[in-house]
Short mmCIF file of C-alpha atoms in Angstrom, two decimals:
data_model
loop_
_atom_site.label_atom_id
_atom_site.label_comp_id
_atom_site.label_asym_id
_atom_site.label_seq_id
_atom_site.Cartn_x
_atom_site.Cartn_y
_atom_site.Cartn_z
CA UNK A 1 -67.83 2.57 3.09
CA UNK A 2 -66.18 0.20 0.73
CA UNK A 3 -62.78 -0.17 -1.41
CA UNK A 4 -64.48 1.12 -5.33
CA UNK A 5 -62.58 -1.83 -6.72
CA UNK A 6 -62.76 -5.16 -4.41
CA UNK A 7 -65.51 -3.54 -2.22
CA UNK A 8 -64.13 -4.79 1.14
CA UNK A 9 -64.83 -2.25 4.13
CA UNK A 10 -62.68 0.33 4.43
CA UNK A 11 -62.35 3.03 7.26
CA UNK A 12 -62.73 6.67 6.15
CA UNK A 13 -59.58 8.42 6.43
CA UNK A 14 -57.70 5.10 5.05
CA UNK A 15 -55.11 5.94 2.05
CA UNK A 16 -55.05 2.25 0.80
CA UNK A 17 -57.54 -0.74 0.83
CA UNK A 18 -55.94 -3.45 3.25
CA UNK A 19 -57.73 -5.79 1.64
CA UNK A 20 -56.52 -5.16 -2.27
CA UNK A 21 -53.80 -2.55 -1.78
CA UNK A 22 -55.98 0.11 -4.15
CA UNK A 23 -55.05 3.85 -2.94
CA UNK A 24 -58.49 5.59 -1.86
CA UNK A 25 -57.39 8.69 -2.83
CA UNK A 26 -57.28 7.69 -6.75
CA UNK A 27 -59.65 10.18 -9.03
CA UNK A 28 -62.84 9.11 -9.83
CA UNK A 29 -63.88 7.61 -13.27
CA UNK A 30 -66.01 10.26 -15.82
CA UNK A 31 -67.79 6.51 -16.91
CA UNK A 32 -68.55 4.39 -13.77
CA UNK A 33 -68.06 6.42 -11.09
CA UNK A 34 -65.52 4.37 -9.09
CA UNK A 35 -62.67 6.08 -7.67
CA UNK A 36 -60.63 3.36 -9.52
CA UNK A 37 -58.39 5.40 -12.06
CA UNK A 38 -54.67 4.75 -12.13
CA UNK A 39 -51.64 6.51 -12.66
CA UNK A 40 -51.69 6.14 -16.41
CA UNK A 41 -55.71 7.39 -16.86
CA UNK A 42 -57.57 3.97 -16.79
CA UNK A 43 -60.18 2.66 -14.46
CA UNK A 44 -59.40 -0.37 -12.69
CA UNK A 45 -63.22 -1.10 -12.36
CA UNK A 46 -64.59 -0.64 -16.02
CA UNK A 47 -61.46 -0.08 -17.74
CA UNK A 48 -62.59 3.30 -19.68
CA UNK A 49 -58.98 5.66 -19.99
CA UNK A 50 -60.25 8.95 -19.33
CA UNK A 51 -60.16 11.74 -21.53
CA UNK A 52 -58.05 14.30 -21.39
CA UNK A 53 -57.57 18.42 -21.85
CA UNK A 54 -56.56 17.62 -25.23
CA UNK A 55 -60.50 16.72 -26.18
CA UNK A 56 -61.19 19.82 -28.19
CA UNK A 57 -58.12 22.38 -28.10
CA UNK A 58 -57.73 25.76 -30.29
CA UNK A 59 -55.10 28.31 -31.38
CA UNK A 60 -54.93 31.07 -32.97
CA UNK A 61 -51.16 32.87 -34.24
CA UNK A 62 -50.79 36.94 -34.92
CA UNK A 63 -51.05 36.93 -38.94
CA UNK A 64 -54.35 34.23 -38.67
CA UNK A 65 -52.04 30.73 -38.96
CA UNK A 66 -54.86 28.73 -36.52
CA UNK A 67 -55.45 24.90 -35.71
CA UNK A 68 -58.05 22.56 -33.77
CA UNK A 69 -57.79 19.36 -32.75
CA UNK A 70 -60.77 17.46 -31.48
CA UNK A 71 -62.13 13.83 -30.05
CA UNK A 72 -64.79 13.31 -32.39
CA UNK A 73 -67.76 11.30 -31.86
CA UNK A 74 -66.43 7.93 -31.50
CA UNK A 75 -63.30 7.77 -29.91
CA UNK A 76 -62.92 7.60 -26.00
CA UNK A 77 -60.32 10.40 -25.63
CA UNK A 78 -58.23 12.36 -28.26
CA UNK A 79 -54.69 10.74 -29.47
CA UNK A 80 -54.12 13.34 -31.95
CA UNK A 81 -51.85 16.20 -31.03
CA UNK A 82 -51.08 19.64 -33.02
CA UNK A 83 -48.17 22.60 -32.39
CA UNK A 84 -48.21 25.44 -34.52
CA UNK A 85 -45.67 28.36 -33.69
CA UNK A 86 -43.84 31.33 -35.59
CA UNK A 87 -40.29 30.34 -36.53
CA UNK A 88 -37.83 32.03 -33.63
CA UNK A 89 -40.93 32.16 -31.23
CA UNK A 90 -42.34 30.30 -28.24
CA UNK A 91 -44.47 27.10 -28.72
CA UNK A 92 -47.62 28.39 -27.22
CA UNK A 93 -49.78 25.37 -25.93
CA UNK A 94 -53.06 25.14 -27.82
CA UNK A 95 -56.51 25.97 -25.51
CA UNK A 96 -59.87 27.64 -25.72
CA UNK A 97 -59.70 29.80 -28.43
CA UNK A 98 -56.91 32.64 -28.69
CA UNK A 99 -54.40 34.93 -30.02
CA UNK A 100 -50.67 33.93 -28.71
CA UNK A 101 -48.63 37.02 -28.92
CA UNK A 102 -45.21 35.74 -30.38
CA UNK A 103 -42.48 38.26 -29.98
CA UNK A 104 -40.78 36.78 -33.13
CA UNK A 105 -38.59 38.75 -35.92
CA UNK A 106 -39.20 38.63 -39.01
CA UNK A 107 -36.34 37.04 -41.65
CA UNK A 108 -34.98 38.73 -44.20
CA UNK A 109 -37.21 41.50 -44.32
CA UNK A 110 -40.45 39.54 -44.71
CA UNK A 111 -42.84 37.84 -42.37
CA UNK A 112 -41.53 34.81 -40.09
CA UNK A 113 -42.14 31.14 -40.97
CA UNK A 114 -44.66 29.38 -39.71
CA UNK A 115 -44.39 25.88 -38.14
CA UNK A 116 -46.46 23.16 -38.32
CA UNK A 117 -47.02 20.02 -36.84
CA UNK A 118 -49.26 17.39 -36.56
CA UNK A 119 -49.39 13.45 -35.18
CA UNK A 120 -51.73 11.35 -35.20
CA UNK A 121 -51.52 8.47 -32.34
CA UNK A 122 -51.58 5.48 -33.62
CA UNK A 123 -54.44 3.29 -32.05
CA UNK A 124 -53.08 -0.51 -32.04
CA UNK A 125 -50.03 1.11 -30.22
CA UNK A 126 -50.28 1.81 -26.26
CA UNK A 127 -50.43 5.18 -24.88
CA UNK A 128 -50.51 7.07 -28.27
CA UNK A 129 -51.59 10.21 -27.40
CA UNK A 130 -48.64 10.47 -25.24
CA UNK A 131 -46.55 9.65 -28.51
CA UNK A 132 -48.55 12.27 -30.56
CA UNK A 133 -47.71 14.79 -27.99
CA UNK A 134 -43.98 14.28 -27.67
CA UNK A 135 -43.41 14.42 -31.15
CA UNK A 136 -45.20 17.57 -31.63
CA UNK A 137 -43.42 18.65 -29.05
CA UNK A 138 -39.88 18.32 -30.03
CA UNK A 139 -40.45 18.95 -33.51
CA UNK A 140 -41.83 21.96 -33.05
CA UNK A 141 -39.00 22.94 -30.79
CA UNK A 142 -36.71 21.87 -33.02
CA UNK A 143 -38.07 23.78 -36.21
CA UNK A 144 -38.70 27.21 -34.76
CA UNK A 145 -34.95 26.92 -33.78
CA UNK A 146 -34.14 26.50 -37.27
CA UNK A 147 -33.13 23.03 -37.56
CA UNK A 148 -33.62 21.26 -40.17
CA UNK A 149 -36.46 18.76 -41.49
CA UNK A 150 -34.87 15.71 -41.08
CA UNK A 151 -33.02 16.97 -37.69
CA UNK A 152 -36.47 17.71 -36.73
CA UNK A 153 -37.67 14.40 -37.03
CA UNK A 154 -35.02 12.28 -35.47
CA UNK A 155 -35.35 14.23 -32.25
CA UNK A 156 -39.44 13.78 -32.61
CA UNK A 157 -38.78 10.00 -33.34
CA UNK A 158 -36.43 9.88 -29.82
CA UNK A 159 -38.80 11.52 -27.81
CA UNK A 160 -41.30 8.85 -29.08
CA UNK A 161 -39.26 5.73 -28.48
CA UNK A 162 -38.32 6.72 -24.83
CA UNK A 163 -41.81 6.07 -23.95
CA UNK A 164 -41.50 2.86 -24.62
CA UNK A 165 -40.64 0.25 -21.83
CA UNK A 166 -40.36 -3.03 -23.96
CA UNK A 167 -40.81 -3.67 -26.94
CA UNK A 168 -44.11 -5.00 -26.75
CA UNK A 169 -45.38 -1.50 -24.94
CA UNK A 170 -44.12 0.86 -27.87
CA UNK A 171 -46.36 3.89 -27.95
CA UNK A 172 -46.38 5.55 -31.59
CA UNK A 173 -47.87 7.95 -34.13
CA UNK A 174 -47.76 9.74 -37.14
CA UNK A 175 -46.27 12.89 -38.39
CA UNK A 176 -46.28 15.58 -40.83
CA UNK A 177 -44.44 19.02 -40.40
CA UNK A 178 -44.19 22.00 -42.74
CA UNK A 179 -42.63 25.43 -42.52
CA UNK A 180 -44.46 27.86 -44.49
CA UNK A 181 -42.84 31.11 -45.56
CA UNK A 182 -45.12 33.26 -48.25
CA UNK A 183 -42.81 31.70 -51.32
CA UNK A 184 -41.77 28.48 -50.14
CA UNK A 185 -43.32 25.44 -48.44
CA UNK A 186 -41.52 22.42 -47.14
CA UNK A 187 -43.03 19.42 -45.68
CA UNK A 188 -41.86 16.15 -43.78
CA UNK A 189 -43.65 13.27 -42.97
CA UNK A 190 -43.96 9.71 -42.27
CA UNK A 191 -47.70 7.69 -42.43
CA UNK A 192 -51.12 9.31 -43.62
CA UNK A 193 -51.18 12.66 -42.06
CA UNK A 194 -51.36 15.22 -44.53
CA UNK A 195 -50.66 18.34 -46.15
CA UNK A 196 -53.11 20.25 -48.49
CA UNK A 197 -52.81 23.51 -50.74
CA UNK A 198 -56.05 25.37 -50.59
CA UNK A 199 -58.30 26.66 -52.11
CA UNK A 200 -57.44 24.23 -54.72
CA UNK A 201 -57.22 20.91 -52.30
CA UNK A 202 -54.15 19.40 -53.59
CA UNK A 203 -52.45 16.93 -51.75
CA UNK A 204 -48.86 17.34 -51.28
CA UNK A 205 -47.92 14.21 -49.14
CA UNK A 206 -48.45 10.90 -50.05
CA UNK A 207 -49.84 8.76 -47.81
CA UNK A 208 -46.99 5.56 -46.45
CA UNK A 209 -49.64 2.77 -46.20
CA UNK A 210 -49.63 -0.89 -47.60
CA UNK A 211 -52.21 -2.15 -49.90
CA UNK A 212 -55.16 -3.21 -47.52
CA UNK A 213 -54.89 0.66 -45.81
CA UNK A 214 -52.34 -0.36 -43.04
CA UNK A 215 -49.38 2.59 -42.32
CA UNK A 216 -46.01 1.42 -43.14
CA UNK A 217 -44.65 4.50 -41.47
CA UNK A 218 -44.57 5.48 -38.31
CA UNK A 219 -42.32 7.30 -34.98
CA UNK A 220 -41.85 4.72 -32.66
CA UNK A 221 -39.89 2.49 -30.89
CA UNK A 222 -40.38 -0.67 -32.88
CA UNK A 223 -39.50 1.02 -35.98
CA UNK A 224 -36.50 2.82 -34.92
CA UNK A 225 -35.46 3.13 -38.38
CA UNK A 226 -38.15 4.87 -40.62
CA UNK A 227 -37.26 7.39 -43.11
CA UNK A 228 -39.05 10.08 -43.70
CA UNK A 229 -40.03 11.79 -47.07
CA UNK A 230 -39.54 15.15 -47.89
CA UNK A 231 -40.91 17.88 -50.40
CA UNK A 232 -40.34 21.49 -51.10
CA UNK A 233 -43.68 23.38 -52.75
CA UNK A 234 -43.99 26.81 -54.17
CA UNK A 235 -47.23 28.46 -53.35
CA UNK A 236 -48.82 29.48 -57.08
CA UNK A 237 -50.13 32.63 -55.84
CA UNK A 238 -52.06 33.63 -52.34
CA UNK A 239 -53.80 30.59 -50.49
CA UNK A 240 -53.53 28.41 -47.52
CA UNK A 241 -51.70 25.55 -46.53
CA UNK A 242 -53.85 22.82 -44.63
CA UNK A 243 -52.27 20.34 -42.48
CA UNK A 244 -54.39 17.78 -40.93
CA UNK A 245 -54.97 14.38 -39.71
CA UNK A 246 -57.05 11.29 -41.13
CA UNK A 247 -60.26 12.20 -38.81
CA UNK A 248 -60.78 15.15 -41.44
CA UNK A 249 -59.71 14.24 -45.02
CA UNK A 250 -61.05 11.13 -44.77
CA UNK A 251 -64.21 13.12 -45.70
CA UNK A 252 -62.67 15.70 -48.03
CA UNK A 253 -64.00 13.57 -51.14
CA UNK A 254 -66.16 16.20 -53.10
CA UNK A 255 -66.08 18.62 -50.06
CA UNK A 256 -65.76 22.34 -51.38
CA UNK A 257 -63.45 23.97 -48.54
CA UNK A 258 -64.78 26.69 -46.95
CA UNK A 259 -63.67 30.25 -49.46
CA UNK A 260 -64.29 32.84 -46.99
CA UNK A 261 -63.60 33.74 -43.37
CA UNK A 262 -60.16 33.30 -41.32
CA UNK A 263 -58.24 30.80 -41.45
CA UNK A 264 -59.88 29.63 -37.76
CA UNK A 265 -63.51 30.03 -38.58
CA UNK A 266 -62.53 27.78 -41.30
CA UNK A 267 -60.73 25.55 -39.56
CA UNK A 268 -63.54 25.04 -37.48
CA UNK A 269 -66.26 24.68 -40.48
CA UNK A 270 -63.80 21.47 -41.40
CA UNK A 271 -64.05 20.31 -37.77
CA UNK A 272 -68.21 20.97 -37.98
CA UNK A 273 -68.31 18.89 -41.98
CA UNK A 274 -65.76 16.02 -40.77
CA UNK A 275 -68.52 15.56 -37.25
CA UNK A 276 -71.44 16.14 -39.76
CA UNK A 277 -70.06 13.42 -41.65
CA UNK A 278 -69.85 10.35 -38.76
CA UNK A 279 -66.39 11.81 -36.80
CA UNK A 280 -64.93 8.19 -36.65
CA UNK A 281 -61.75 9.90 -35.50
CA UNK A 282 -59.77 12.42 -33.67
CA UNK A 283 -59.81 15.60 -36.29
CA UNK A 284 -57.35 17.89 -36.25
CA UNK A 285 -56.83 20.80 -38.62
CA UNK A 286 -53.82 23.25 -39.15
CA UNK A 287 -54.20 26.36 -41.63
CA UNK A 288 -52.01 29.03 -42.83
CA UNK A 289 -52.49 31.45 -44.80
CA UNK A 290 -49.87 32.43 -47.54
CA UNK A 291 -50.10 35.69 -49.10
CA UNK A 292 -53.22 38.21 -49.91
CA UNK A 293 -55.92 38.72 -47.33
CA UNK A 294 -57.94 36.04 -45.34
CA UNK A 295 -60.68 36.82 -43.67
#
């Protein structure tokens, strides 16, 4: 047998090449083959990082609040990242398709909030679906503890940055978070993720990018300073609040959003139109649903 990267002999039962100093036991690659991938998911023969659990996730809250994130068609492995969790419950980890029980109570003598988040890695940056994930991590935690937007954000933005280890090796991403109670909507963001009210598809972000398209906001170490924006909506009568990344509204032009069904099997009629329609990126979708009956 031979080393999967330099190819010099190697003895079976050898943990490292003698000749190269590449461990034997590394995984093998889902492209080439090689048993070449490193600690941080790329092959050291074709260079190809692997993708991950996080290529087509799903989740499903009691009360129908449901989001998907997926890889799309084009992208190697999926940098966006999604929580969604009742306010004063767990942050259950999105999978196959589910209900999470959440063992919440309900505030002042109506239904819980819902929390929403969703980042979108961003690709020039290293590692970015490790920065997606981190800061829907801890700004999920943060909200369904009750703290506050902007409180919310700075610990997202500081889990973000301590990936970094130099400046030039700054992993980073977008964000948008709401809390949705039945009467009252607020949102937080920073870059072009966005937030929608359905069935009526109005945009209630606005998108922090420069002229030519680039993002002028973003969580990450090299811009340790950003400021996020803020909004507060009031829901005009039943509906449902999307929250999603590029990979679907870039395709919303024109598109009549699905009326029927629940929130999920719409969700995942937006996933099915943004794939119809070339899915150049990762897509993911958050919906809640805010008074009346859905589905």
């Amino acid at each position: 047998m031979s080393c999967p990267l330099c190819e010099a002999p190697v003895v079976a039962g050898d943990a490292f090449c003698e000749t190269c100093g590449h461990p034997l036991t590394s995984p093998a690659c889902t492209s080439c083959g090689a048993a070449a991938v490193d600690a941080e998911g790329y092959c050291e023969r074709c260079g190809l990082r692997q993708p991950s659990g996080r290529d087509h996730a799903e989740l499903e809250l009691p009360g129908g609040a449901a989001g998907i994130t997926d890889r799309g068609l084009r992208r190697s492995r999926n940098e966006d990242a999604f929580a969604l969790a009742v306010m004063g419950g767990p942050v259950p980890v999105p999978d196959s398709a589910r209900t999470v029980p959440v063992p919440a109570e309900p505030h002042d003598g109506g239904p819980p909030a819902v929390v929403a988040v969703v980042c979108d890695g961003v690709g020039s940056s290293p590692r970015a679906d490790e920065a997606s994930a981190a800061a829907c991590e801890a700004a999920a935690d943060a909200l369904t503890r009750g703290l506050t937007h902007e409180e919310a954000f700075a610990l997202a933005g500081r889990a973000v940055g301590k990936l970094a280890t130099s400046p030039d090796d700054a992993p980073a991403c977008t964000y948008v978070a709401a809390v949705a109670r039945p009467d009252r909507v607020s949102i937080c963001w920073a870059g072009d993720s966005r937030a929608y009210w359905l069935p009526d598809g109005v945009m209630l972000t606005e998108d922090d990018v420069a002229r030519g398209g680039e993002i002028t906001a973003w969580l990450g170490a090299d811009y340790p300073d950003v400021t996020p924006r803020t909004r507060v909506f009031t829901p005009p009568g039943p509906g449902l609040l999307l929250v999603c990344s590029d990979g679907l509204w870039r395709y919303l032009n024109g598109y009549d959003f699905p009326a029927a069904g629940t929130p999920l099997a719409r969700a995942r009629r937006m996933l099915r139109h943004a794939l119809d329609s070339g899915g150049q990126d990762n897509v993911t979708i958050c919906l809640i649903p805010l008074g009346g009956s859905h589905g």
